[in-house]
Amino acid sequence: MNPKLIYILRHGETNQNRHGIVQGRGINSSLNEIGIAQANAFYNYYKEIPFDVFFCSSQNRSYETIQNFENHVIPIVKDHRLDEIGWGEHEGKAGDPELMLKYTRIINSWSDGNYHDAAEGGESAHVLSERLNSFIEDLEKMDFNKALICTHGRTMRAMICLLQKIPLSYMEEVKHQNTGLYISCFQQNHWKILQENDSSHLPNSFVF
């Protein structure tokens, strides 16, 4: 079987990103002007790549980032398994000191291997990994050469760990930025990361 390539993209900037407001699965935000420009820059850089399939989360900011690729031949498939993690009580709020303490505690807990910990009303890293593993298993069964996948920061971090079969405790080491790109190759039942958090498609003014 020929190797499969997946291009894993984080969505473009939103106003919530700009102002440090937590989005998560429950906030269905759209791209701001910079995010739209980032999406356009990505499309212009990669539009000649012969993608066979496109996936995004069920959230607007993910779809809007790759909607330029959509045509009547190959639709963009919205898959809820690619949604951002649910941040519960943090969603829609900026990082005030009390919430930041709670957030830091959860991140540290995951880094210590307690993947069942979660924000109040939110999802755990374990729940996120279960839906992502389901998506990855389906990808491995599909017949394609190149796929473009647009998702979210925490989801991307978890996915990169799962593809490499390394513990989720390493999530914080997976860097990401708006429209940062990872490329991974699947061959002989093994995923290999070829490119990490690449932003060469962006003008310097769009890199944060």
mmCIF file with all atom_site columns, C-alpha atoms in Angstrom:
data_model
loop_
_atom_site.group_PDB
_atom_site.id
_atom_site.type_symbol
_atom_site.label_atom_id
_atom_site.label_alt_id
_atom_site.label_comp_id
_atom_site.label_asym_id
_atom_site.label_entity_id
_atom_site.label_seq_id
_atom_site.pdbx_PDB_ins_code
_atom_site.Cartn_x
_atom_site.Cartn_y
_atom_site.Cartn_z
_atom_site.occupancy
_atom_site.B_iso_or_equiv
_atom_site.pdbx_formal_charge
_atom_site.auth_seq_id
_atom_site.auth_comp_id
_atom_site.auth_asym_id
_atom_site.auth_atom_id
_atom_site.pdbx_PDB_model_num
ATOM 1   C CA . MET A 1 1   ? 0.000   0.000  0.000  1.00 0.00 ? 1   MET A CA 1
ATOM 2   C CA . ASN A 1 2   ? 1.246   3.476  -0.872 1.00 0.00 ? 2   ASN A CA 1
ATOM 3   C CA . PRO A 1 3   ? 2.025   5.801  2.054  1.00 0.00 ? 3   PRO A CA 1
ATOM 4   C CA . LYS A 1 4   ? -0.710  8.163  3.203  1.00 0.00 ? 4   LYS A CA 1
ATOM 5   C CA . LEU A 1 5   ? 0.036   11.778 4.014  1.00 0.00 ? 5   LEU A CA 1
ATOM 6   C CA . ILE A 1 6   ? -2.084  13.850 6.363  1.00 0.00 ? 6   ILE A CA 1
ATOM 7   C CA . TYR A 1 7   ? -1.739  17.606 6.657  1.00 0.00 ? 7   TYR A CA 1
ATOM 8   C CA . ILE A 1 8   ? -2.968  18.629 10.124 1.00 0.00 ? 8   ILE A CA 1
ATOM 9   C CA . LEU A 1 9   ? -3.772  22.316 10.402 1.00 0.00 ? 9   LEU A CA 1
ATOM 10  C CA . ARG A 1 10  ? -4.843  24.457 13.332 1.00 0.00 ? 10  ARG A CA 1
ATOM 11  C CA . HIS A 1 11  ? -7.607  26.942 12.533 1.00 0.00 ? 11  HIS A CA 1
ATOM 12  C CA . GLY A 1 12  ? -6.934  30.626 11.841 1.00 0.00 ? 12  GLY A CA 1
ATOM 13  C CA . GLU A 1 13  ? -7.138  33.387 14.401 1.00 0.00 ? 13  GLU A CA 1
ATOM 14  C CA . THR A 1 14  ? -10.427 34.397 16.044 1.00 0.00 ? 14  THR A CA 1
ATOM 15  C CA . ASN A 1 15  ? -11.217 37.451 18.150 1.00 0.00 ? 15  ASN A CA 1
ATOM 16  C CA . GLN A 1 16  ? -11.240 35.134 21.165 1.00 0.00 ? 16  GLN A CA 1
ATOM 17  C CA . ASN A 1 17  ? -7.675  34.049 20.350 1.00 0.00 ? 17  ASN A CA 1
ATOM 18  C CA . ARG A 1 18  ? -6.679  37.683 20.001 1.00 0.00 ? 18  ARG A CA 1
ATOM 19  C CA . HIS A 1 19  ? -8.101  38.638 23.399 1.00 0.00 ? 19  HIS A CA 1
ATOM 20  C CA . GLY A 1 20  ? -7.087  35.525 25.355 1.00 0.00 ? 20  GLY A CA 1
ATOM 21  C CA . ILE A 1 21  ? -10.646 34.210 25.760 1.00 0.00 ? 21  ILE A CA 1
ATOM 22  C CA . VAL A 1 22  ? -11.039 30.445 26.122 1.00 0.00 ? 22  VAL A CA 1
ATOM 23  C CA . GLN A 1 23  ? -13.107 28.918 23.327 1.00 0.00 ? 23  GLN A CA 1
ATOM 24  C CA . GLY A 1 24  ? -13.269 25.155 23.631 1.00 0.00 ? 24  GLY A CA 1
ATOM 25  C CA . ARG A 1 25  ? -15.946 22.915 22.206 1.00 0.00 ? 25  ARG A CA 1
ATOM 26  C CA . GLY A 1 26  ? -18.813 25.078 23.424 1.00 0.00 ? 26  GLY A CA 1
ATOM 27  C CA . ILE A 1 27  ? -17.785 28.328 21.699 1.00 0.00 ? 27  ILE A CA 1
ATOM 28  C CA . ASN A 1 28  ? -18.562 28.306 17.979 1.00 0.00 ? 28  ASN A CA 1
ATOM 29  C CA . SER A 1 29  ? -16.536 31.346 16.969 1.00 0.00 ? 29  SER A CA 1
ATOM 30  C CA . SER A 1 30  ? -15.604 32.506 13.468 1.00 0.00 ? 30  SER A CA 1
ATOM 31  C CA . LEU A 1 31  ? -12.319 33.754 12.045 1.00 0.00 ? 31  LEU A CA 1
ATOM 32  C CA . ASN A 1 32  ? -11.446 37.417 12.414 1.00 0.00 ? 32  ASN A CA 1
ATOM 33  C CA . GLU A 1 33  ? -9.802  39.462 9.624  1.00 0.00 ? 33  GLU A CA 1
ATOM 34  C CA . ILE A 1 34  ? -6.352  38.114 10.455 1.00 0.00 ? 34  ILE A CA 1
ATOM 35  C CA . GLY A 1 35  ? -7.693  34.560 10.575 1.00 0.00 ? 35  GLY A CA 1
ATOM 36  C CA . ILE A 1 36  ? -9.263  34.960 7.140  1.00 0.00 ? 36  ILE A CA 1
ATOM 37  C CA . ALA A 1 37  ? -5.968  36.320 5.791  1.00 0.00 ? 37  ALA A CA 1
ATOM 38  C CA . GLN A 1 38  ? -4.118  33.348 7.346  1.00 0.00 ? 38  GLN A CA 1
ATOM 39  C CA . ALA A 1 39  ? -6.601  30.933 5.741  1.00 0.00 ? 39  ALA A CA 1
ATOM 40  C CA . ASN A 1 40  ? -6.183  32.620 2.363  1.00 0.00 ? 40  ASN A CA 1
ATOM 41  C CA . ALA A 1 41  ? -2.389  32.509 2.681  1.00 0.00 ? 41  ALA A CA 1
ATOM 42  C CA . PHE A 1 42  ? -2.507  28.797 3.479  1.00 0.00 ? 42  PHE A CA 1
ATOM 43  C CA . TYR A 1 43  ? -4.789  28.115 0.518  1.00 0.00 ? 43  TYR A CA 1
ATOM 44  C CA . ASN A 1 44  ? -2.602  30.038 -1.916 1.00 0.00 ? 44  ASN A CA 1
ATOM 45  C CA . TYR A 1 45  ? 0.485   28.173 -0.701 1.00 0.00 ? 45  TYR A CA 1
ATOM 46  C CA . TYR A 1 46  ? -1.020  24.671 -0.799 1.00 0.00 ? 46  TYR A CA 1
ATOM 47  C CA . LYS A 1 47  ? -3.777  24.886 -3.436 1.00 0.00 ? 47  LYS A CA 1
ATOM 48  C CA . GLU A 1 48  ? -1.794  22.791 -5.922 1.00 0.00 ? 48  GLU A CA 1
ATOM 49  C CA . ILE A 1 49  ? -1.498  19.849 -3.529 1.00 0.00 ? 49  ILE A CA 1
ATOM 50  C CA . PRO A 1 50  ? -3.777  17.054 -4.874 1.00 0.00 ? 50  PRO A CA 1
ATOM 51  C CA . PHE A 1 51  ? -5.742  16.379 -1.689 1.00 0.00 ? 51  PHE A CA 1
ATOM 52  C CA . ASP A 1 52  ? -8.126  13.428 -1.919 1.00 0.00 ? 52  ASP A CA 1
ATOM 53  C CA . VAL A 1 53  ? -10.160 14.224 1.175  1.00 0.00 ? 53  VAL A CA 1
ATOM 54  C CA . PHE A 1 54  ? -10.799 17.118 3.535  1.00 0.00 ? 54  PHE A CA 1
ATOM 55  C CA . PHE A 1 55  ? -11.831 16.973 7.187  1.00 0.00 ? 55  PHE A CA 1
ATOM 56  C CA . CYS A 1 56  ? -12.611 19.692 9.709  1.00 0.00 ? 56  CYS A CA 1
ATOM 57  C CA . SER A 1 57  ? -14.304 19.827 13.077 1.00 0.00 ? 57  SER A CA 1
ATOM 58  C CA . SER A 1 58  ? -17.975 20.726 13.407 1.00 0.00 ? 58  SER A CA 1
ATOM 59  C CA . GLN A 1 59  ? -16.982 24.244 14.530 1.00 0.00 ? 59  GLN A CA 1
ATOM 60  C CA . ASN A 1 60  ? -17.102 27.327 12.292 1.00 0.00 ? 60  ASN A CA 1
ATOM 61  C CA . ARG A 1 61  ? -13.502 28.444 12.783 1.00 0.00 ? 61  ARG A CA 1
ATOM 62  C CA . SER A 1 62  ? -12.219 25.082 11.593 1.00 0.00 ? 62  SER A CA 1
ATOM 63  C CA . TYR A 1 63  ? -14.400 24.917 8.480  1.00 0.00 ? 63  TYR A CA 1
ATOM 64  C CA . GLU A 1 64  ? -13.758 28.561 7.557  1.00 0.00 ? 64  GLU A CA 1
ATOM 65  C CA . THR A 1 65  ? -9.991  27.963 7.606  1.00 0.00 ? 65  THR A CA 1
ATOM 66  C CA . ILE A 1 66  ? -10.122 25.427 4.755  1.00 0.00 ? 66  ILE A CA 1
ATOM 67  C CA . GLN A 1 67  ? -13.357 26.346 2.979  1.00 0.00 ? 67  GLN A CA 1
ATOM 68  C CA . ASN A 1 68  ? -11.353 27.750 0.035  1.00 0.00 ? 68  ASN A CA 1
ATOM 69  C CA . PHE A 1 69  ? -10.471 24.137 -0.845 1.00 0.00 ? 69  PHE A CA 1
ATOM 70  C CA . GLU A 1 70  ? -14.081 23.013 -1.077 1.00 0.00 ? 70  GLU A CA 1
ATOM 71  C CA . ASN A 1 71  ? -15.466 22.266 -4.511 1.00 0.00 ? 71  ASN A CA 1
ATOM 72  C CA . HIS A 1 72  ? -18.287 20.269 -6.056 1.00 0.00 ? 72  HIS A CA 1
ATOM 73  C CA . VAL A 1 73  ? -16.084 17.205 -6.507 1.00 0.00 ? 73  VAL A CA 1
ATOM 74  C CA . ILE A 1 74  ? -14.572 16.845 -3.018 1.00 0.00 ? 74  ILE A CA 1
ATOM 75  C CA . PRO A 1 75  ? -16.669 18.218 -0.147 1.00 0.00 ? 75  PRO A CA 1
ATOM 76  C CA . ILE A 1 76  ? -15.253 19.065 3.267  1.00 0.00 ? 76  ILE A CA 1
ATOM 77  C CA . VAL A 1 77  ? -16.375 16.483 5.811  1.00 0.00 ? 77  VAL A CA 1
ATOM 78  C CA . LYS A 1 78  ? -17.279 17.949 9.198  1.00 0.00 ? 78  LYS A CA 1
ATOM 79  C CA . ASP A 1 79  ? -16.410 15.455 11.932 1.00 0.00 ? 79  ASP A CA 1
ATOM 80  C CA . HIS A 1 80  ? -17.259 16.214 15.570 1.00 0.00 ? 80  HIS A CA 1
ATOM 81  C CA . ARG A 1 81  ? -14.414 13.985 16.716 1.00 0.00 ? 81  ARG A CA 1
ATOM 82  C CA . LEU A 1 82  ? -12.063 16.770 15.613 1.00 0.00 ? 82  LEU A CA 1
ATOM 83  C CA . ASP A 1 83  ? -13.793 19.372 17.816 1.00 0.00 ? 83  ASP A CA 1
ATOM 84  C CA . GLU A 1 84  ? -11.791 21.251 20.414 1.00 0.00 ? 84  GLU A CA 1
ATOM 85  C CA . ILE A 1 85  ? -11.789 19.816 23.924 1.00 0.00 ? 85  ILE A CA 1
ATOM 86  C CA . GLY A 1 86  ? -14.656 21.012 26.096 1.00 0.00 ? 86  GLY A CA 1
ATOM 87  C CA . TRP A 1 87  ? -13.254 23.504 28.615 1.00 0.00 ? 87  TRP A CA 1
ATOM 88  C CA . GLY A 1 88  ? -16.443 23.681 30.684 1.00 0.00 ? 88  GLY A CA 1
ATOM 89  C CA . GLU A 1 89  ? -16.529 26.627 33.094 1.00 0.00 ? 89  GLU A CA 1
ATOM 90  C CA . HIS A 1 90  ? -13.556 28.253 31.334 1.00 0.00 ? 90  HIS A CA 1
ATOM 91  C CA . GLU A 1 91  ? -15.312 28.729 28.000 1.00 0.00 ? 91  GLU A CA 1
ATOM 92  C CA . GLY A 1 92  ? -16.070 32.288 26.954 1.00 0.00 ? 92  GLY A CA 1
ATOM 93  C CA . LYS A 1 93  ? -13.910 33.729 29.727 1.00 0.00 ? 93  LYS A CA 1
ATOM 94  C CA . ALA A 1 94  ? -10.551 35.429 29.839 1.00 0.00 ? 94  ALA A CA 1
ATOM 95  C CA . GLY A 1 95  ? -7.885  34.084 32.166 1.00 0.00 ? 95  GLY A CA 1
ATOM 96  C CA . ASP A 1 96  ? -8.590  35.776 35.481 1.00 0.00 ? 96  ASP A CA 1
ATOM 97  C CA . PRO A 1 97  ? -6.285  34.646 38.319 1.00 0.00 ? 97  PRO A CA 1
ATOM 98  C CA . GLU A 1 98  ? -8.736  32.139 39.834 1.00 0.00 ? 98  GLU A CA 1
ATOM 99  C CA . LEU A 1 99  ? -9.519  30.472 36.518 1.00 0.00 ? 99  LEU A CA 1
ATOM 100 C CA . MET A 1 100 ? -5.844  30.417 35.556 1.00 0.00 ? 100 MET A CA 1
ATOM 101 C CA . LEU A 1 101 ? -5.045  28.557 38.764 1.00 0.00 ? 101 LEU A CA 1
ATOM 102 C CA . LYS A 1 102 ? -7.699  25.969 37.901 1.00 0.00 ? 102 LYS A CA 1
ATOM 103 C CA . TYR A 1 103 ? -6.478  25.741 34.313 1.00 0.00 ? 103 TYR A CA 1
ATOM 104 C CA . THR A 1 104 ? -2.857  25.313 35.387 1.00 0.00 ? 104 THR A CA 1
ATOM 105 C CA . ARG A 1 105 ? -3.881  22.591 37.841 1.00 0.00 ? 105 ARG A CA 1
ATOM 106 C CA . ILE A 1 106 ? -5.624  20.627 35.071 1.00 0.00 ? 106 ILE A CA 1
ATOM 107 C CA . ILE A 1 107 ? -2.692  20.974 32.661 1.00 0.00 ? 107 ILE A CA 1
ATOM 108 C CA . ASN A 1 108 ? -0.256  19.863 35.365 1.00 0.00 ? 108 ASN A CA 1
ATOM 109 C CA . SER A 1 109 ? -2.534  16.970 36.234 1.00 0.00 ? 109 SER A CA 1
ATOM 110 C CA . TRP A 1 110 ? -2.510  15.764 32.613 1.00 0.00 ? 110 TRP A CA 1
ATOM 111 C CA . SER A 1 111 ? 1.265   16.198 32.516 1.00 0.00 ? 111 SER A CA 1
ATOM 112 C CA . ASP A 1 112 ? 1.414   13.922 35.575 1.00 0.00 ? 112 ASP A CA 1
ATOM 113 C CA . GLY A 1 113 ? -0.636  11.269 33.762 1.00 0.00 ? 113 GLY A CA 1
ATOM 114 C CA . ASN A 1 114 ? -4.061  11.910 35.306 1.00 0.00 ? 114 ASN A CA 1
ATOM 115 C CA . TYR A 1 115 ? -5.939  11.981 31.989 1.00 0.00 ? 115 TYR A CA 1
ATOM 116 C CA . HIS A 1 116 ? -9.372  11.676 33.611 1.00 0.00 ? 116 HIS A CA 1
ATOM 117 C CA . ASP A 1 117 ? -9.075  15.113 35.210 1.00 0.00 ? 117 ASP A CA 1
ATOM 118 C CA . ALA A 1 118 ? -11.219 17.819 33.612 1.00 0.00 ? 118 ALA A CA 1
ATOM 119 C CA . ALA A 1 119 ? -12.441 21.363 34.062 1.00 0.00 ? 119 ALA A CA 1
ATOM 120 C CA . GLU A 1 120 ? -15.821 21.620 35.786 1.00 0.00 ? 120 GLU A CA 1
ATOM 121 C CA . GLY A 1 121 ? -18.376 20.795 33.112 1.00 0.00 ? 121 GLY A CA 1
ATOM 122 C CA . GLY A 1 122 ? -15.645 20.021 30.579 1.00 0.00 ? 122 GLY A CA 1
ATOM 123 C CA . GLU A 1 123 ? -14.001 17.039 28.916 1.00 0.00 ? 123 GLU A CA 1
ATOM 124 C CA . SER A 1 124 ? -11.016 15.098 30.155 1.00 0.00 ? 124 SER A CA 1
ATOM 125 C CA . ALA A 1 125 ? -7.917  14.372 28.089 1.00 0.00 ? 125 ALA A CA 1
ATOM 126 C CA . HIS A 1 126 ? -9.011  10.718 28.159 1.00 0.00 ? 126 HIS A CA 1
ATOM 127 C CA . VAL A 1 127 ? -12.366 11.513 26.538 1.00 0.00 ? 127 VAL A CA 1
ATOM 128 C CA . LEU A 1 128 ? -10.618 13.642 23.911 1.00 0.00 ? 128 LEU A CA 1
ATOM 129 C CA . SER A 1 129 ? -8.187  10.819 23.152 1.00 0.00 ? 129 SER A CA 1
ATOM 130 C CA . GLU A 1 130 ? -11.017 8.306  22.749 1.00 0.00 ? 130 GLU A CA 1
ATOM 131 C CA . ARG A 1 131 ? -12.763 10.302 20.049 1.00 0.00 ? 131 ARG A CA 1
ATOM 132 C CA . LEU A 1 132 ? -9.460  11.072 18.330 1.00 0.00 ? 132 LEU A CA 1
ATOM 133 C CA . ASN A 1 133 ? -8.372  7.430  18.364 1.00 0.00 ? 133 ASN A CA 1
ATOM 134 C CA . SER A 1 134 ? -11.672 6.550  16.708 1.00 0.00 ? 134 SER A CA 1
ATOM 135 C CA . PHE A 1 135 ? -10.974 9.127  13.983 1.00 0.00 ? 135 PHE A CA 1
ATOM 136 C CA . ILE A 1 136 ? -7.386  7.904  13.488 1.00 0.00 ? 136 ILE A CA 1
ATOM 137 C CA . GLU A 1 137 ? -8.534  4.283  13.203 1.00 0.00 ? 137 GLU A CA 1
ATOM 138 C CA . ASP A 1 138 ? -10.969 5.293  10.469 1.00 0.00 ? 138 ASP A CA 1
ATOM 139 C CA . LEU A 1 139 ? -8.217  7.223  8.665  1.00 0.00 ? 139 LEU A CA 1
ATOM 140 C CA . GLU A 1 140 ? -5.964  4.172  8.665  1.00 0.00 ? 140 GLU A CA 1
ATOM 141 C CA . LYS A 1 141 ? -8.703  2.140  6.958  1.00 0.00 ? 141 LYS A CA 1
ATOM 142 C CA . MET A 1 142 ? -9.433  4.751  4.288  1.00 0.00 ? 142 MET A CA 1
ATOM 143 C CA . ASP A 1 143 ? -8.002  4.678  0.785  1.00 0.00 ? 143 ASP A CA 1
ATOM 144 C CA . PHE A 1 144 ? -6.383  8.038  0.028  1.00 0.00 ? 144 PHE A CA 1
ATOM 145 C CA . ASN A 1 145 ? -3.002  9.582  -0.738 1.00 0.00 ? 145 ASN A CA 1
ATOM 146 C CA . LYS A 1 146 ? -3.250  13.037 0.826  1.00 0.00 ? 146 LYS A CA 1
ATOM 147 C CA . ALA A 1 147 ? -5.747  14.372 3.350  1.00 0.00 ? 147 ALA A CA 1
ATOM 148 C CA . LEU A 1 148 ? -6.125  17.853 4.817  1.00 0.00 ? 148 LEU A CA 1
ATOM 149 C CA . ILE A 1 149 ? -7.426  17.978 8.397  1.00 0.00 ? 149 ILE A CA 1
ATOM 150 C CA . CYS A 1 150 ? -8.276  21.229 10.170 1.00 0.00 ? 150 CYS A CA 1
ATOM 151 C CA . THR A 1 151 ? -8.718  21.124 13.925 1.00 0.00 ? 151 THR A CA 1
ATOM 152 C CA . HIS A 1 152 ? -7.915  22.996 17.166 1.00 0.00 ? 152 HIS A CA 1
ATOM 153 C CA . GLY A 1 153 ? -4.965  23.599 19.481 1.00 0.00 ? 153 GLY A CA 1
ATOM 154 C CA . ARG A 1 154 ? -5.569  21.090 22.263 1.00 0.00 ? 154 ARG A CA 1
ATOM 155 C CA . THR A 1 155 ? -7.013  18.558 19.839 1.00 0.00 ? 155 THR A CA 1
ATOM 156 C CA . MET A 1 156 ? -3.934  18.896 17.657 1.00 0.00 ? 156 MET A CA 1
ATOM 157 C CA . ARG A 1 157 ? -1.659  18.390 20.642 1.00 0.00 ? 157 ARG A CA 1
ATOM 158 C CA . ALA A 1 158 ? -3.467  15.202 21.596 1.00 0.00 ? 158 ALA A CA 1
ATOM 159 C CA . MET A 1 159 ? -3.578  13.923 18.015 1.00 0.00 ? 159 MET A CA 1
ATOM 160 C CA . ILE A 1 160 ? 0.161   14.344 17.508 1.00 0.00 ? 160 ILE A CA 1
ATOM 161 C CA . CYS A 1 161 ? 0.814   12.366 20.702 1.00 0.00 ? 161 CYS A CA 1
ATOM 162 C CA . LEU A 1 162 ? -1.576  9.612  19.622 1.00 0.00 ? 162 LEU A CA 1
ATOM 163 C CA . LEU A 1 163 ? -0.091  9.347  16.123 1.00 0.00 ? 163 LEU A CA 1
ATOM 164 C CA . GLN A 1 164 ? 3.363   8.901  17.653 1.00 0.00 ? 164 GLN A CA 1
ATOM 165 C CA . LYS A 1 165 ? 2.037   6.551  20.341 1.00 0.00 ? 165 LYS A CA 1
ATOM 166 C CA . ILE A 1 166 ? 3.540   8.678  23.085 1.00 0.00 ? 166 ILE A CA 1
ATOM 167 C CA . PRO A 1 167 ? 1.731   9.480  26.360 1.00 0.00 ? 167 PRO A CA 1
ATOM 168 C CA . LEU A 1 168 ? -0.677  12.399 26.500 1.00 0.00 ? 168 LEU A CA 1
ATOM 169 C CA . SER A 1 169 ? 1.503   13.764 29.283 1.00 0.00 ? 169 SER A CA 1
ATOM 170 C CA . TYR A 1 170 ? 3.702   15.117 26.471 1.00 0.00 ? 170 TYR A CA 1
ATOM 171 C CA . MET A 1 171 ? 0.922   17.307 25.042 1.00 0.00 ? 171 MET A CA 1
ATOM 172 C CA . GLU A 1 172 ? 2.485   20.535 26.305 1.00 0.00 ? 172 GLU A CA 1
ATOM 173 C CA . GLU A 1 173 ? 5.585   19.821 24.237 1.00 0.00 ? 173 GLU A CA 1
ATOM 174 C CA . VAL A 1 174 ? 3.547   19.871 21.008 1.00 0.00 ? 174 VAL A CA 1
ATOM 175 C CA . LYS A 1 175 ? 3.770   23.448 19.756 1.00 0.00 ? 175 LYS A CA 1
ATOM 176 C CA . HIS A 1 176 ? 1.018   25.075 17.741 1.00 0.00 ? 176 HIS A CA 1
ATOM 177 C CA . GLN A 1 177 ? -0.097  28.427 16.369 1.00 0.00 ? 177 GLN A CA 1
ATOM 178 C CA . ASN A 1 178 ? -2.953  29.658 14.217 1.00 0.00 ? 178 ASN A CA 1
ATOM 179 C CA . THR A 1 179 ? -2.667  27.845 10.849 1.00 0.00 ? 179 THR A CA 1
ATOM 180 C CA . GLY A 1 180 ? 0.447   26.051 12.068 1.00 0.00 ? 180 GLY A CA 1
ATOM 181 C CA . LEU A 1 181 ? 0.854   22.836 10.044 1.00 0.00 ? 181 LEU A CA 1
ATOM 182 C CA . TYR A 1 182 ? 1.942   19.304 10.927 1.00 0.00 ? 182 TYR A CA 1
ATOM 183 C CA . ILE A 1 183 ? 2.464   16.668 8.236  1.00 0.00 ? 183 ILE A CA 1
ATOM 184 C CA . SER A 1 184 ? 2.441   12.965 9.064  1.00 0.00 ? 184 SER A CA 1
ATOM 185 C CA . CYS A 1 185 ? 2.995   9.875  6.923  1.00 0.00 ? 185 CYS A CA 1
ATOM 186 C CA . PHE A 1 186 ? 1.315   6.491  7.485  1.00 0.00 ? 186 PHE A CA 1
ATOM 187 C CA . GLN A 1 187 ? 3.175   3.489  6.107  1.00 0.00 ? 187 GLN A CA 1
ATOM 188 C CA . GLN A 1 188 ? 3.537   -0.089 7.302  1.00 0.00 ? 188 GLN A CA 1
ATOM 189 C CA . ASN A 1 189 ? 1.060   0.567  10.131 1.00 0.00 ? 189 ASN A CA 1
ATOM 190 C CA . HIS A 1 190 ? 3.184   3.362  11.537 1.00 0.00 ? 190 HIS A CA 1
ATOM 191 C CA . TRP A 1 191 ? 2.769   7.144  11.641 1.00 0.00 ? 191 TRP A CA 1
ATOM 192 C CA . LYS A 1 192 ? 5.827   9.359  11.256 1.00 0.00 ? 192 LYS A CA 1
ATOM 193 C CA . ILE A 1 193 ? 5.788   13.124 11.793 1.00 0.00 ? 193 ILE A CA 1
ATOM 194 C CA . LEU A 1 194 ? 7.503   14.825 8.837  1.00 0.00 ? 194 LEU A CA 1
ATOM 195 C CA . GLN A 1 195 ? 6.852   18.487 9.605  1.00 0.00 ? 195 GLN A CA 1
ATOM 196 C CA . GLU A 1 196 ? 6.039   20.300 12.843 1.00 0.00 ? 196 GLU A CA 1
ATOM 197 C CA . ASN A 1 197 ? 4.104   23.529 13.370 1.00 0.00 ? 197 ASN A CA 1
ATOM 198 C CA . ASP A 1 198 ? 5.228   24.933 10.027 1.00 0.00 ? 198 ASP A CA 1
ATOM 199 C CA . SER A 1 199 ? 4.206   28.496 9.168  1.00 0.00 ? 199 SER A CA 1
ATOM 200 C CA . SER A 1 200 ? 6.179   29.061 5.963  1.00 0.00 ? 200 SER A CA 1
ATOM 201 C CA . HIS A 1 201 ? 2.899   29.863 4.184  1.00 0.00 ? 201 HIS A CA 1
ATOM 202 C CA . LEU A 1 202 ? 2.358   32.932 6.393  1.00 0.00 ? 202 LEU A CA 1
ATOM 203 C CA . PRO A 1 203 ? 3.756   36.435 5.965  1.00 0.00 ? 203 PRO A CA 1
ATOM 204 C CA . ASN A 1 204 ? 5.731   37.445 9.058  1.00 0.00 ? 204 ASN A CA 1
ATOM 205 C CA . SER A 1 205 ? 2.958   39.809 10.122 1.00 0.00 ? 205 SER A CA 1
ATOM 206 C CA . PHE A 1 206 ? 0.607   36.827 10.621 1.00 0.00 ? 206 PHE A CA 1
ATOM 207 C CA . VAL A 1 207 ? 2.948   34.704 12.755 1.00 0.00 ? 207 VAL A CA 1
ATOM 208 C CA . PHE A 1 208 ? 2.426   34.978 16.519 1.00 0.00 ? 208 PHE A CA 1
#
